[in-house]
Amino acid sequence: MNFAFTADGDRLVVRVDTFTGARFARTVLVPDDAISVTIVRTETSLRPNVEPRSIVRTVTDARAITSLVKLVDGLPGAMTTEIVTSCPASLEERSYRLTFATPNSAYVAWLPTTMCWPSVSLRHNGTKAGPPLDPGRHFTKVVDRYLS
């Protein structure tokens, strides 16, 4: 538990932070020289005999690529310890994969599930690069805009 005190005019404001872990430090970023981004969203039904559905889009617009690179590079490291929480029930699971092609290599940001405690893994040329990342609440919403 952390306590922070700060003055607010003639009042004293106390902030209490409780947590069970810390965030992993970012060690790898997607370079800003990406020339394309391929986005794949896969929806898998948890019902029997239902085939997964995928939507694929390749983005080549420079401004859109820059925005997606900033989105992934802006993700903080995931928490080192999961907080115990309930998970919502769902009949469908979604995963996202963003493949950034650069002149010399490829980076893949992969979110295998949007269910409980999702984390984005980053790979460079097929090898794990850096710690897991926290997608937050906005990651899938932003990526979905590029798929519509």
mmCIF file of N, CA and C in Angstrom:
data_model
loop_
_atom_site.group_PDB
_atom_site.id
_atom_site.type_symbol
_atom_site.label_atom_id
_atom_site.label_comp_id
_atom_site.label_asym_id
_atom_site.label_seq_id
_atom_site.Cartn_x
_atom_site.Cartn_y
_atom_site.Cartn_z
ATOM 1 N N MET A 1 0.843 -1.157 0.000
ATOM 2 C CA MET A 1 0.000 0.000 0.000
ATOM 3 C C MET A 1 0.901 1.236 0.000
ATOM 4 N N ASN A 2 0.586 2.198 -0.849
ATOM 5 C CA ASN A 2 1.327 3.457 -0.912
ATOM 6 C C ASN A 2 0.432 4.602 -0.475
ATOM 7 N N PHE A 3 1.008 5.560 0.229
ATOM 8 C CA PHE A 3 0.297 6.775 0.605
ATOM 9 C C PHE A 3 1.009 7.955 -0.026
ATOM 10 N N ALA A 4 0.246 8.898 -0.524
ATOM 11 C CA ALA A 4 0.830 10.121 -1.072
ATOM 12 C C ALA A 4 0.059 11.299 -0.494
ATOM 13 N N PHE A 5 0.787 12.324 -0.080
ATOM 14 C CA PHE A 5 0.177 13.523 0.479
ATOM 15 C C PHE A 5 0.505 14.695 -0.427
ATOM 16 N N THR A 6 -0.455 15.558 -0.636
ATOM 17 C CA THR A 6 -0.202 16.750 -1.433
ATOM 18 C C THR A 6 -1.087 17.878 -0.919
ATOM 19 N N ALA A 7 -0.589 19.088 -1.016
ATOM 20 C CA ALA A 7 -1.359 20.258 -0.581
ATOM 21 C C ALA A 7 -2.281 20.694 -1.709
ATOM 22 N N ASP A 8 -3.507 21.061 -1.345
ATOM 23 C CA ASP A 8 -4.473 21.580 -2.304
ATOM 24 C C ASP A 8 -5.073 22.829 -1.666
ATOM 25 N N GLY A 9 -4.406 23.954 -1.868
ATOM 26 C CA GLY A 9 -4.820 25.186 -1.190
ATOM 27 C C GLY A 9 -4.564 25.037 0.294
ATOM 28 N N ASP A 10 -5.605 25.200 1.106
ATOM 29 C CA ASP A 10 -5.443 25.054 2.554
ATOM 30 C C ASP A 10 -5.831 23.659 3.045
ATOM 31 N N ARG A 11 -6.033 22.734 2.096
ATOM 32 C CA ARG A 11 -6.391 21.361 2.450
ATOM 33 C C ARG A 11 -5.227 20.419 2.172
ATOM 34 N N LEU A 12 -5.265 19.286 2.805
ATOM 35 C CA LEU A 12 -4.286 18.233 2.549
ATOM 36 C C LEU A 12 -5.024 17.077 1.880
ATOM 37 N N VAL A 13 -4.570 16.681 0.701
ATOM 38 C CA VAL A 13 -5.195 15.588 -0.036
ATOM 39 C C VAL A 13 -4.341 14.343 0.153
ATOM 40 N N VAL A 14 -4.983 13.251 0.535
ATOM 41 C CA VAL A 14 -4.282 11.987 0.740
ATOM 42 C C VAL A 14 -4.736 11.013 -0.337
ATOM 43 N N ARG A 15 -3.774 10.403 -1.024
ATOM 44 C CA ARG A 15 -4.080 9.380 -2.018
ATOM 45 C C ARG A 15 -3.524 8.055 -1.507
ATOM 46 N N VAL A 16 -4.344 7.022 -1.554
ATOM 47 C CA VAL A 16 -3.918 5.693 -1.124
ATOM 48 C C VAL A 16 -3.960 4.776 -2.340
ATOM 49 N N ASP A 17 -2.838 4.174 -2.677
ATOM 50 C CA ASP A 17 -2.765 3.220 -3.777
ATOM 51 C C ASP A 17 -2.566 1.828 -3.188
ATOM 52 N N THR A 18 -3.409 0.902 -3.594
ATOM 53 C CA THR A 18 -3.223 -0.483 -3.174
ATOM 54 C C THR A 18 -2.967 -1.320 -4.413
ATOM 55 N N PHE A 19 -2.032 -2.204 -4.336
ATOM 56 C CA PHE A 19 -1.728 -3.074 -5.465
ATOM 57 C C PHE A 19 -1.056 -4.332 -4.959
ATOM 58 N N THR A 20 -1.081 -5.355 -5.781
ATOM 59 C CA THR A 20 -0.470 -6.624 -5.390
ATOM 60 C C THR A 20 0.798 -6.905 -6.173
ATOM 61 N N GLY A 21 1.174 -6.021 -7.041
ATOM 62 C CA GLY A 21 2.377 -6.238 -7.839
ATOM 63 C C GLY A 21 2.837 -4.936 -8.438
ATOM 64 N N ALA A 22 3.719 -5.035 -9.369
ATOM 65 C CA ALA A 22 4.226 -3.863 -10.073
ATOM 66 C C ALA A 22 4.137 -4.149 -11.563
ATOM 67 N N ARG A 23 4.421 -3.149 -12.374
ATOM 68 C CA ARG A 23 4.383 -3.338 -13.823
ATOM 69 C C ARG A 23 5.758 -3.769 -14.330
ATOM 70 N N PHE A 24 5.736 -4.637 -15.354
ATOM 71 C CA PHE A 24 6.971 -4.976 -16.038
ATOM 72 C C PHE A 24 7.475 -3.728 -16.754
ATOM 73 N N ALA A 25 8.765 -3.552 -16.825
ATOM 74 C CA ALA A 25 9.346 -2.423 -17.554
ATOM 75 C C ALA A 25 9.367 -2.735 -19.047
ATOM 76 N N ARG A 26 9.071 -1.722 -19.865
ATOM 77 C CA ARG A 26 9.146 -1.890 -21.327
ATOM 78 C C ARG A 26 10.605 -1.985 -21.735
ATOM 79 N N THR A 27 10.924 -2.945 -22.590
ATOM 80 C CA THR A 27 12.304 -3.095 -23.050
ATOM 81 C C THR A 27 12.424 -3.046 -24.563
ATOM 82 N N VAL A 28 11.326 -3.265 -25.287
ATOM 83 C CA VAL A 28 11.364 -3.319 -26.748
ATOM 84 C C VAL A 28 10.220 -2.477 -27.297
ATOM 85 N N LEU A 29 10.501 -1.696 -28.329
ATOM 86 C CA LEU A 29 9.484 -0.901 -29.005
ATOM 87 C C LEU A 29 9.442 -1.281 -30.475
ATOM 88 N N VAL A 30 8.269 -1.119 -31.086
ATOM 89 C CA VAL A 30 8.149 -1.317 -32.530
ATOM 90 C C VAL A 30 8.801 -0.105 -33.186
ATOM 91 N N PRO A 31 9.719 -0.295 -34.139
ATOM 92 C CA PRO A 31 10.367 0.857 -34.768
ATOM 93 C C PRO A 31 9.379 1.666 -35.605
ATOM 94 N N ASP A 32 9.677 2.941 -35.754
ATOM 95 C CA ASP A 32 8.760 3.819 -36.490
ATOM 96 C C ASP A 32 8.974 3.779 -37.999
ATOM 97 N N ASP A 33 9.781 2.835 -38.507
ATOM 98 C CA ASP A 33 9.981 2.738 -39.960
ATOM 99 C C ASP A 33 9.128 1.633 -40.592
ATOM 100 N N ALA A 34 8.046 1.240 -39.906
ATOM 101 C CA ALA A 34 7.150 0.209 -40.455
ATOM 102 C C ALA A 34 6.534 0.705 -41.756
ATOM 103 N N ILE A 35 6.420 -0.201 -42.728
ATOM 104 C CA ILE A 35 5.863 0.178 -44.033
ATOM 105 C C ILE A 35 4.450 -0.366 -44.232
ATOM 106 N N SER A 36 4.045 -1.324 -43.399
ATOM 107 C CA SER A 36 2.670 -1.823 -43.449
ATOM 108 C C SER A 36 2.344 -2.514 -42.131
ATOM 109 N N VAL A 37 1.040 -2.596 -41.871
ATOM 110 C CA VAL A 37 0.555 -3.313 -40.691
ATOM 111 C C VAL A 37 -0.587 -4.208 -41.152
ATOM 112 N N THR A 38 -0.474 -5.496 -40.873
ATOM 113 C CA THR A 38 -1.562 -6.421 -41.166
ATOM 114 C C THR A 38 -2.267 -6.725 -39.852
ATOM 115 N N ILE A 39 -3.569 -6.451 -39.840
ATOM 116 C CA ILE A 39 -4.380 -6.661 -38.635
ATOM 117 C C ILE A 39 -5.272 -7.875 -38.859
ATOM 118 N N VAL A 40 -5.268 -8.785 -37.896
ATOM 119 C CA VAL A 40 -6.144 -9.957 -37.950
ATOM 120 C C VAL A 40 -6.921 -10.014 -36.635
ATOM 121 N N ARG A 41 -8.240 -10.013 -36.750
ATOM 122 C CA ARG A 41 -9.095 -10.234 -35.577
ATOM 123 C C ARG A 41 -9.815 -11.554 -35.799
ATOM 124 N N THR A 42 -9.684 -12.467 -34.853
ATOM 125 C CA THR A 42 -10.335 -13.769 -34.951
ATOM 126 C C THR A 42 -11.358 -13.895 -33.834
ATOM 127 N N GLU A 43 -12.567 -14.264 -34.219
ATOM 128 C CA GLU A 43 -13.641 -14.495 -33.253
ATOM 129 C C GLU A 43 -13.917 -15.988 -33.217
ATOM 130 N N THR A 44 -13.770 -16.570 -32.044
ATOM 131 C CA THR A 44 -13.968 -17.999 -31.866
ATOM 132 C C THR A 44 -15.151 -18.217 -30.938
ATOM 133 N N SER A 45 -16.151 -18.908 -31.434
ATOM 134 C CA SER A 45 -17.315 -19.220 -30.612
ATOM 135 C C SER A 45 -16.967 -20.367 -29.680
ATOM 136 N N LEU A 46 -17.478 -20.296 -28.474
ATOM 137 C CA LEU A 46 -17.275 -21.384 -27.526
ATOM 138 C C LEU A 46 -18.370 -22.438 -27.658
ATOM 139 N N ARG A 47 -19.258 -22.239 -28.615
ATOM 140 C CA ARG A 47 -20.291 -23.228 -28.915
ATOM 141 C C ARG A 47 -19.681 -24.315 -29.800
ATOM 142 N N PRO A 48 -20.171 -25.533 -29.681
ATOM 143 C CA PRO A 48 -19.617 -26.611 -30.512
ATOM 144 C C PRO A 48 -19.976 -26.434 -31.988
ATOM 145 N N ASN A 49 -19.116 -26.923 -32.852
ATOM 146 C CA ASN A 49 -19.324 -26.972 -34.306
ATOM 147 C C ASN A 49 -19.464 -25.603 -34.970
ATOM 148 N N VAL A 50 -18.886 -24.583 -34.397
ATOM 149 C CA VAL A 50 -18.911 -23.253 -35.008
ATOM 150 C C VAL A 50 -17.476 -22.897 -35.392
ATOM 151 N N GLU A 51 -17.274 -22.606 -36.670
ATOM 152 C CA GLU A 51 -15.937 -22.280 -37.170
ATOM 153 C C GLU A 51 -15.517 -20.874 -36.733
ATOM 154 N N PRO A 52 -14.240 -20.676 -36.437
ATOM 155 C CA PRO A 52 -13.756 -19.325 -36.129
ATOM 156 C C PRO A 52 -13.890 -18.413 -37.353
ATOM 157 N N ARG A 53 -14.118 -17.139 -37.100
ATOM 158 C CA ARG A 53 -14.206 -16.142 -38.174
ATOM 159 C C ARG A 53 -13.058 -15.163 -38.008
ATOM 160 N N SER A 54 -12.410 -14.842 -39.124
ATOM 161 C CA SER A 54 -11.306 -13.883 -39.086
ATOM 162 C C SER A 54 -11.574 -12.734 -40.039
ATOM 163 N N ILE A 55 -11.165 -11.559 -39.612
ATOM 164 C CA ILE A 55 -11.179 -10.370 -40.459
ATOM 165 C C ILE A 55 -9.727 -9.944 -40.599
ATOM 166 N N VAL A 56 -9.289 -9.730 -41.837
ATOM 167 C CA VAL A 56 -7.899 -9.356 -42.105
ATOM 168 C C VAL A 56 -7.891 -8.058 -42.896
ATOM 169 N N ARG A 57 -7.017 -7.145 -42.491
ATOM 170 C CA ARG A 57 -6.857 -5.899 -43.235
ATOM 171 C C ARG A 57 -5.396 -5.491 -43.182
ATOM 172 N N THR A 58 -4.867 -5.083 -44.338
ATOM 173 C CA THR A 58 -3.500 -4.571 -44.399
ATOM 174 C C THR A 58 -3.562 -3.061 -44.545
ATOM 175 N N VAL A 59 -2.881 -2.377 -43.653
ATOM 176 C CA VAL A 59 -2.856 -0.918 -43.627
ATOM 177 C C VAL A 59 -1.529 -0.450 -44.207
ATOM 178 N N THR A 60 -1.591 0.449 -45.197
ATOM 179 C CA THR A 60 -0.359 0.981 -45.802
ATOM 180 C C THR A 60 -0.286 2.503 -45.723
ATOM 181 N N ASP A 61 -1.340 3.147 -45.247
ATOM 182 C CA ASP A 61 -1.334 4.600 -45.094
ATOM 183 C C ASP A 61 -0.347 4.986 -43.987
ATOM 184 N N ALA A 62 0.576 5.892 -44.296
ATOM 185 C CA ALA A 62 1.650 6.248 -43.363
ATOM 186 C C ALA A 62 1.115 6.786 -42.037
ATOM 187 N N ARG A 63 0.085 7.620 -42.084
ATOM 188 C CA ARG A 63 -0.458 8.175 -40.832
ATOM 189 C C ARG A 63 -1.096 7.081 -39.976
ATOM 190 N N ALA A 64 -1.803 6.166 -40.609
ATOM 191 C CA ALA A 64 -2.433 5.072 -39.870
ATOM 192 C C ALA A 64 -1.372 4.152 -39.260
ATOM 193 N N ILE A 65 -0.317 3.881 -40.019
ATOM 194 C CA ILE A 65 0.774 3.038 -39.504
ATOM 195 C C ILE A 65 1.409 3.699 -38.289
ATOM 196 N N THR A 66 1.692 4.995 -38.396
ATOM 197 C CA THR A 66 2.285 5.731 -37.275
ATOM 198 C C THR A 66 1.382 5.662 -36.052
ATOM 199 N N SER A 67 0.084 5.803 -36.256
ATOM 200 C CA SER A 67 -0.869 5.739 -35.153
ATOM 201 C C SER A 67 -0.855 4.363 -34.490
ATOM 202 N N LEU A 68 -0.802 3.300 -35.281
ATOM 203 C CA LEU A 68 -0.784 1.945 -34.725
ATOM 204 C C LEU A 68 0.535 1.643 -34.013
ATOM 205 N N VAL A 69 1.651 2.142 -34.560
ATOM 206 C CA VAL A 69 2.949 1.971 -33.880
ATOM 207 C C VAL A 69 2.903 2.671 -32.527
ATOM 208 N N LYS A 70 2.376 3.894 -32.492
ATOM 209 C CA LYS A 70 2.278 4.636 -31.225
ATOM 210 C C LYS A 70 1.351 3.932 -30.245
ATOM 211 N N LEU A 71 0.282 3.323 -30.758
ATOM 212 C CA LEU A 71 -0.641 2.587 -29.895
ATOM 213 C C LEU A 71 0.087 1.451 -29.180
ATOM 214 N N VAL A 72 0.820 0.635 -29.942
ATOM 215 C CA VAL A 72 1.526 -0.503 -29.345
ATOM 216 C C VAL A 72 2.687 -0.026 -28.476
ATOM 217 N N ASP A 73 3.446 0.958 -28.953
ATOM 218 C CA ASP A 73 4.582 1.444 -28.168
ATOM 219 C C ASP A 73 4.144 2.169 -26.901
ATOM 220 N N GLY A 74 2.902 2.631 -26.865
ATOM 221 C CA GLY A 74 2.392 3.322 -25.687
ATOM 222 C C GLY A 74 1.821 2.402 -24.622
ATOM 223 N N LEU A 75 1.734 1.104 -24.919
ATOM 224 C CA LEU A 75 1.198 0.171 -23.927
ATOM 225 C C LEU A 75 2.190 -0.002 -22.786
ATOM 226 N N PRO A 76 1.715 0.083 -21.545
ATOM 227 C CA PRO A 76 2.627 -0.154 -20.420
ATOM 228 C C PRO A 76 2.853 -1.646 -20.230
ATOM 229 N N GLY A 77 3.877 -1.970 -19.483
ATOM 230 C CA GLY A 77 4.095 -3.367 -19.138
ATOM 231 C C GLY A 77 2.924 -3.879 -18.318
ATOM 232 N N ALA A 78 2.631 -5.160 -18.434
ATOM 233 C CA ALA A 78 1.535 -5.760 -17.671
ATOM 234 C C ALA A 78 1.925 -5.842 -16.199
ATOM 235 N N MET A 79 0.931 -6.056 -15.361
ATOM 236 C CA MET A 79 1.194 -6.223 -13.932
ATOM 237 C C MET A 79 1.940 -7.538 -13.708
ATOM 238 N N THR A 80 2.837 -7.532 -12.732
ATOM 239 C CA THR A 80 3.605 -8.739 -12.436
ATOM 240 C C THR A 80 2.768 -9.773 -11.693
ATOM 241 N N THR A 81 1.720 -9.328 -11.012
ATOM 242 C CA THR A 81 0.842 -10.221 -10.270
ATOM 243 C C THR A 81 -0.593 -9.881 -10.615
ATOM 244 N N GLU A 82 -1.371 -10.887 -10.940
ATOM 245 C CA GLU A 82 -2.766 -10.641 -11.274
ATOM 246 C C GLU A 82 -3.574 -10.369 -10.014
ATOM 247 N N ILE A 83 -4.498 -9.424 -10.118
ATOM 248 C CA ILE A 83 -5.416 -9.139 -9.029
ATOM 249 C C ILE A 83 -6.582 -10.106 -9.175
ATOM 250 N N VAL A 84 -7.023 -10.684 -8.085
ATOM 251 C CA VAL A 84 -8.134 -11.631 -8.146
ATOM 252 C C VAL A 84 -9.403 -10.857 -8.477
ATOM 253 N N THR A 85 -10.060 -11.261 -9.527
ATOM 254 C CA THR A 85 -11.286 -10.596 -9.951
ATOM 255 C C THR A 85 -12.171 -11.602 -10.661
ATOM 256 N N SER A 86 -13.452 -11.310 -10.734
ATOM 257 C CA SER A 86 -14.345 -12.216 -11.449
ATOM 258 C C SER A 86 -14.241 -11.952 -12.943
ATOM 259 N N CYS A 87 -14.513 -12.964 -13.734
ATOM 260 C CA CYS A 87 -14.449 -12.845 -15.185
ATOM 261 C C CYS A 87 -15.856 -12.923 -15.757
ATOM 262 N N PRO A 88 -16.178 -12.059 -16.712
ATOM 263 C CA PRO A 88 -17.514 -12.123 -17.308
ATOM 264 C C PRO A 88 -17.662 -13.373 -18.173
ATOM 265 N N ALA A 89 -18.870 -13.900 -18.207
ATOM 266 C CA ALA A 89 -19.149 -15.054 -19.061
ATOM 267 C C ALA A 89 -19.334 -14.577 -20.489
ATOM 268 N N SER A 90 -18.854 -15.346 -21.431
ATOM 269 C CA SER A 90 -18.981 -14.980 -22.833
ATOM 270 C C SER A 90 -19.103 -16.245 -23.665
ATOM 271 N N LEU A 91 -19.817 -16.138 -24.761
ATOM 272 C CA LEU A 91 -19.930 -17.273 -25.674
ATOM 273 C C LEU A 91 -18.989 -17.125 -26.857
ATOM 274 N N GLU A 92 -18.169 -16.090 -26.832
ATOM 275 C CA GLU A 92 -17.266 -15.837 -27.945
ATOM 276 C C GLU A 92 -15.966 -15.252 -27.408
ATOM 277 N N GLU A 93 -14.879 -15.655 -28.007
ATOM 278 C CA GLU A 93 -13.578 -15.143 -27.620
ATOM 279 C C GLU A 93 -12.963 -14.439 -28.818
ATOM 280 N N ARG A 94 -12.292 -13.323 -28.574
ATOM 281 C CA ARG A 94 -11.630 -12.579 -29.654
ATOM 282 C C ARG A 94 -10.133 -12.549 -29.423
ATOM 283 N N SER A 95 -9.397 -12.611 -30.525
ATOM 284 C CA SER A 95 -7.948 -12.417 -30.458
ATOM 285 C C SER A 95 -7.562 -11.421 -31.542
ATOM 286 N N TYR A 96 -6.465 -10.727 -31.318
ATOM 287 C CA TYR A 96 -5.972 -9.723 -32.258
ATOM 288 C C TYR A 96 -4.494 -9.969 -32.526
ATOM 289 N N ARG A 97 -4.100 -9.805 -33.779
ATOM 290 C CA ARG A 97 -2.687 -9.900 -34.152
ATOM 291 C C ARG A 97 -2.370 -8.754 -35.102
ATOM 292 N N LEU A 98 -1.386 -7.947 -34.753
ATOM 293 C CA LEU A 98 -0.924 -6.854 -35.604
ATOM 294 C C LEU A 98 0.501 -7.177 -36.023
ATOM 295 N N THR A 99 0.732 -7.310 -37.322
ATOM 296 C CA THR A 99 2.065 -7.606 -37.839
ATOM 297 C C THR A 99 2.608 -6.353 -38.505
ATOM 298 N N PHE A 100 3.676 -5.807 -37.941
ATOM 299 C CA PHE A 100 4.317 -4.604 -38.458
ATOM 300 C C PHE A 100 5.493 -5.021 -39.328
ATOM 301 N N ALA A 101 5.419 -4.722 -40.619
ATOM 302 C CA ALA A 101 6.522 -5.043 -41.535
ATOM 303 C C ALA A 101 7.425 -3.824 -41.635
ATOM 304 N N THR A 102 8.704 -4.016 -41.353
ATOM 305 C CA THR A 102 9.702 -2.960 -41.518
ATOM 306 C C THR A 102 10.615 -3.384 -42.662
ATOM 307 N N PRO A 103 11.476 -2.496 -43.152
ATOM 308 C CA PRO A 103 12.355 -2.881 -44.261
ATOM 309 C C PRO A 103 13.233 -4.102 -43.963
ATOM 310 N N ASN A 104 13.580 -4.326 -42.694
ATOM 311 C CA ASN A 104 14.509 -5.412 -42.368
ATOM 312 C C ASN A 104 13.942 -6.517 -41.493
ATOM 313 N N SER A 105 12.734 -6.347 -40.977
ATOM 314 C CA SER A 105 12.230 -7.351 -40.042
ATOM 315 C C SER A 105 10.720 -7.223 -39.876
ATOM 316 N N ALA A 106 10.191 -8.010 -38.954
ATOM 317 C CA ALA A 106 8.760 -7.964 -38.651
ATOM 318 C C ALA A 106 8.567 -8.013 -37.140
ATOM 319 N N TYR A 107 7.604 -7.259 -36.675
ATOM 320 C CA TYR A 107 7.207 -7.251 -35.271
ATOM 321 C C TYR A 107 5.741 -7.655 -35.217
ATOM 322 N N VAL A 108 5.402 -8.514 -34.269
ATOM 323 C CA VAL A 108 4.016 -8.947 -34.119
ATOM 324 C C VAL A 108 3.566 -8.636 -32.697
ATOM 325 N N ALA A 109 2.464 -7.897 -32.600
ATOM 326 C CA ALA A 109 1.809 -7.662 -31.313
ATOM 327 C C ALA A 109 0.590 -8.570 -31.292
ATOM 328 N N TRP A 110 0.532 -9.478 -30.325
ATOM 329 C CA TRP A 110 -0.521 -10.484 -30.295
ATOM 330 C C TRP A 110 -1.271 -10.425 -28.978
ATOM 331 N N LEU A 111 -2.588 -10.260 -29.076
ATOM 332 C CA LEU A 111 -3.482 -10.308 -27.924
ATOM 333 C C LEU A 111 -4.306 -11.584 -28.081
ATOM 334 N N PRO A 112 -3.932 -12.678 -27.396
ATOM 335 C CA PRO A 112 -4.587 -13.961 -27.633
ATOM 336 C C PRO A 112 -6.030 -14.041 -27.142
ATOM 337 N N THR A 113 -6.394 -13.207 -26.192
ATOM 338 C CA THR A 113 -7.765 -13.203 -25.682
ATOM 339 C C THR A 113 -8.089 -11.838 -25.110
ATOM 340 N N THR A 114 -9.358 -11.481 -25.157
ATOM 341 C CA THR A 114 -9.800 -10.243 -24.526
ATOM 342 C C THR A 114 -10.504 -10.545 -23.212
ATOM 343 N N MET A 115 -10.470 -11.794 -22.788
ATOM 344 C CA MET A 115 -11.132 -12.210 -21.549
ATOM 345 C C MET A 115 -10.283 -11.782 -20.348
ATOM 346 N N CYS A 116 -10.390 -12.489 -19.254
ATOM 347 C CA CYS A 116 -9.734 -12.115 -18.000
ATOM 348 C C CYS A 116 -8.227 -11.944 -18.145
ATOM 349 N N TRP A 117 -7.740 -10.878 -17.610
ATOM 350 C CA TRP A 117 -6.320 -10.549 -17.589
ATOM 351 C C TRP A 117 -5.639 -10.711 -18.938
ATOM 352 N N PRO A 118 -6.122 -10.010 -19.954
ATOM 353 C CA PRO A 118 -5.460 -10.106 -21.259
ATOM 354 C C PRO A 118 -4.107 -9.407 -21.222
ATOM 355 N N SER A 119 -3.183 -9.895 -22.012
ATOM 356 C CA SER A 119 -1.904 -9.200 -22.163
ATOM 357 C C SER A 119 -1.426 -9.374 -23.596
ATOM 358 N N VAL A 120 -0.754 -8.349 -24.080
ATOM 359 C CA VAL A 120 -0.218 -8.343 -25.438
ATOM 360 C C VAL A 120 1.216 -8.839 -25.374
ATOM 361 N N SER A 121 1.553 -9.786 -26.248
ATOM 362 C CA SER A 121 2.950 -10.216 -26.337
ATOM 363 C C SER A 121 3.534 -9.630 -27.615
ATOM 364 N N LEU A 122 4.776 -9.249 -27.546
ATOM 365 C CA LEU A 122 5.470 -8.664 -28.689
ATOM 366 C C LEU A 122 6.545 -9.637 -29.144
ATOM 367 N N ARG A 123 6.583 -9.884 -30.453
ATOM 368 C CA ARG A 123 7.594 -10.771 -31.029
ATOM 369 C C ARG A 123 8.345 -10.021 -32.118
ATOM 370 N N HIS A 124 9.634 -10.281 -32.209
ATOM 371 C CA HIS A 124 10.481 -9.700 -33.243
ATOM 372 C C HIS A 124 11.078 -10.842 -34.041
ATOM 373 N N ASN A 125 10.707 -10.923 -35.325
ATOM 374 C CA ASN A 125 11.155 -12.013 -36.197
ATOM 375 C C ASN A 125 10.900 -13.386 -35.573
ATOM 376 N N GLY A 126 9.735 -13.539 -34.934
ATOM 377 C CA GLY A 126 9.338 -14.822 -34.375
ATOM 378 C C GLY A 126 9.821 -15.111 -32.973
ATOM 379 N N THR A 127 10.641 -14.237 -32.405
ATOM 380 C CA THR A 127 11.185 -14.453 -31.071
ATOM 381 C C THR A 127 10.540 -13.485 -30.088
ATOM 382 N N LYS A 128 10.186 -13.997 -28.909
ATOM 383 C CA LYS A 128 9.584 -13.138 -27.889
ATOM 384 C C LYS A 128 10.506 -11.957 -27.615
ATOM 385 N N ALA A 129 9.907 -10.764 -27.581
ATOM 386 C CA ALA A 129 10.690 -9.547 -27.375
ATOM 387 C C ALA A 129 10.068 -8.741 -26.245
ATOM 388 N N GLY A 130 10.690 -8.757 -25.109
ATOM 389 C CA GLY A 130 10.211 -7.953 -23.994
ATOM 390 C C GLY A 130 9.130 -8.645 -23.184
ATOM 391 N N PRO A 131 8.677 -7.951 -22.136
ATOM 392 C CA PRO A 131 7.684 -8.516 -21.224
ATOM 393 C C PRO A 131 6.272 -8.414 -21.790
ATOM 394 N N PRO A 132 5.295 -9.057 -21.150
ATOM 395 C CA PRO A 132 3.903 -8.884 -21.573
ATOM 396 C C PRO A 132 3.469 -7.440 -21.365
ATOM 397 N N LEU A 133 2.536 -6.983 -22.213
ATOM 398 C CA LEU A 133 2.071 -5.603 -22.165
ATOM 399 C C LEU A 133 0.591 -5.556 -21.801
ATOM 400 N N ASP A 134 0.197 -4.484 -21.164
ATOM 401 C CA ASP A 134 -1.189 -4.293 -20.741
ATOM 402 C C ASP A 134 -1.964 -3.572 -21.839
ATOM 403 N N PRO A 135 -2.982 -4.219 -22.451
ATOM 404 C CA PRO A 135 -3.719 -3.564 -23.528
ATOM 405 C C PRO A 135 -4.659 -2.466 -23.050
ATOM 406 N N GLY A 136 -4.943 -2.429 -21.764
ATOM 407 C CA GLY A 136 -5.872 -1.425 -21.257
ATOM 408 C C GLY A 136 -7.257 -1.604 -21.862
ATOM 409 N N ARG A 137 -8.086 -0.590 -21.750
ATOM 410 C CA ARG A 137 -9.456 -0.685 -22.248
ATOM 411 C C ARG A 137 -9.594 -0.178 -23.668
ATOM 412 N N HIS A 138 -8.619 0.571 -24.141
ATOM 413 C CA HIS A 138 -8.774 1.229 -25.445
ATOM 414 C C HIS A 138 -8.150 0.471 -26.609
ATOM 415 N N PHE A 139 -7.263 -0.465 -26.359
ATOM 416 C CA PHE A 139 -6.513 -1.127 -27.424
ATOM 417 C C PHE A 139 -7.431 -1.740 -28.480
ATOM 418 N N THR A 140 -8.372 -2.585 -28.051
ATOM 419 C CA THR A 140 -9.235 -3.265 -29.021
ATOM 420 C C THR A 140 -10.167 -2.290 -29.733
ATOM 421 N N LYS A 141 -10.610 -1.253 -29.031
ATOM 422 C CA LYS A 141 -11.490 -0.258 -29.663
ATOM 423 C C LYS A 141 -10.771 0.468 -30.791
ATOM 424 N N VAL A 142 -9.521 0.845 -30.558
ATOM 425 C CA VAL A 142 -8.743 1.545 -31.588
ATOM 426 C C VAL A 142 -8.483 0.617 -32.768
ATOM 427 N N VAL A 143 -8.062 -0.609 -32.507
ATOM 428 C CA VAL A 143 -7.769 -1.556 -33.583
ATOM 429 C C VAL A 143 -9.036 -1.859 -34.383
ATOM 430 N N ASP A 144 -10.162 -2.010 -33.710
ATOM 431 C CA ASP A 144 -11.423 -2.287 -34.411
ATOM 432 C C ASP A 144 -11.792 -1.181 -35.398
ATOM 433 N N ARG A 145 -11.409 0.050 -35.112
ATOM 434 C CA ARG A 145 -11.694 1.150 -36.051
ATOM 435 C C ARG A 145 -11.014 0.928 -37.396
ATOM 436 N N TYR A 146 -9.850 0.303 -37.389
ATOM 437 C CA TYR A 146 -9.131 0.042 -38.639
ATOM 438 C C TYR A 146 -9.717 -1.153 -39.392
ATOM 439 N N LEU A 147 -10.535 -1.946 -38.728
ATOM 440 C CA LEU A 147 -11.145 -3.111 -39.370
ATOM 441 C C LEU A 147 -12.526 -2.814 -39.941
ATOM 442 N N SER A 148 -13.088 -1.678 -39.604
ATOM 443 C CA SER A 148 -14.445 -1.371 -40.095
ATOM 444 C C SER A 148 -14.414 -0.579 -41.385
#
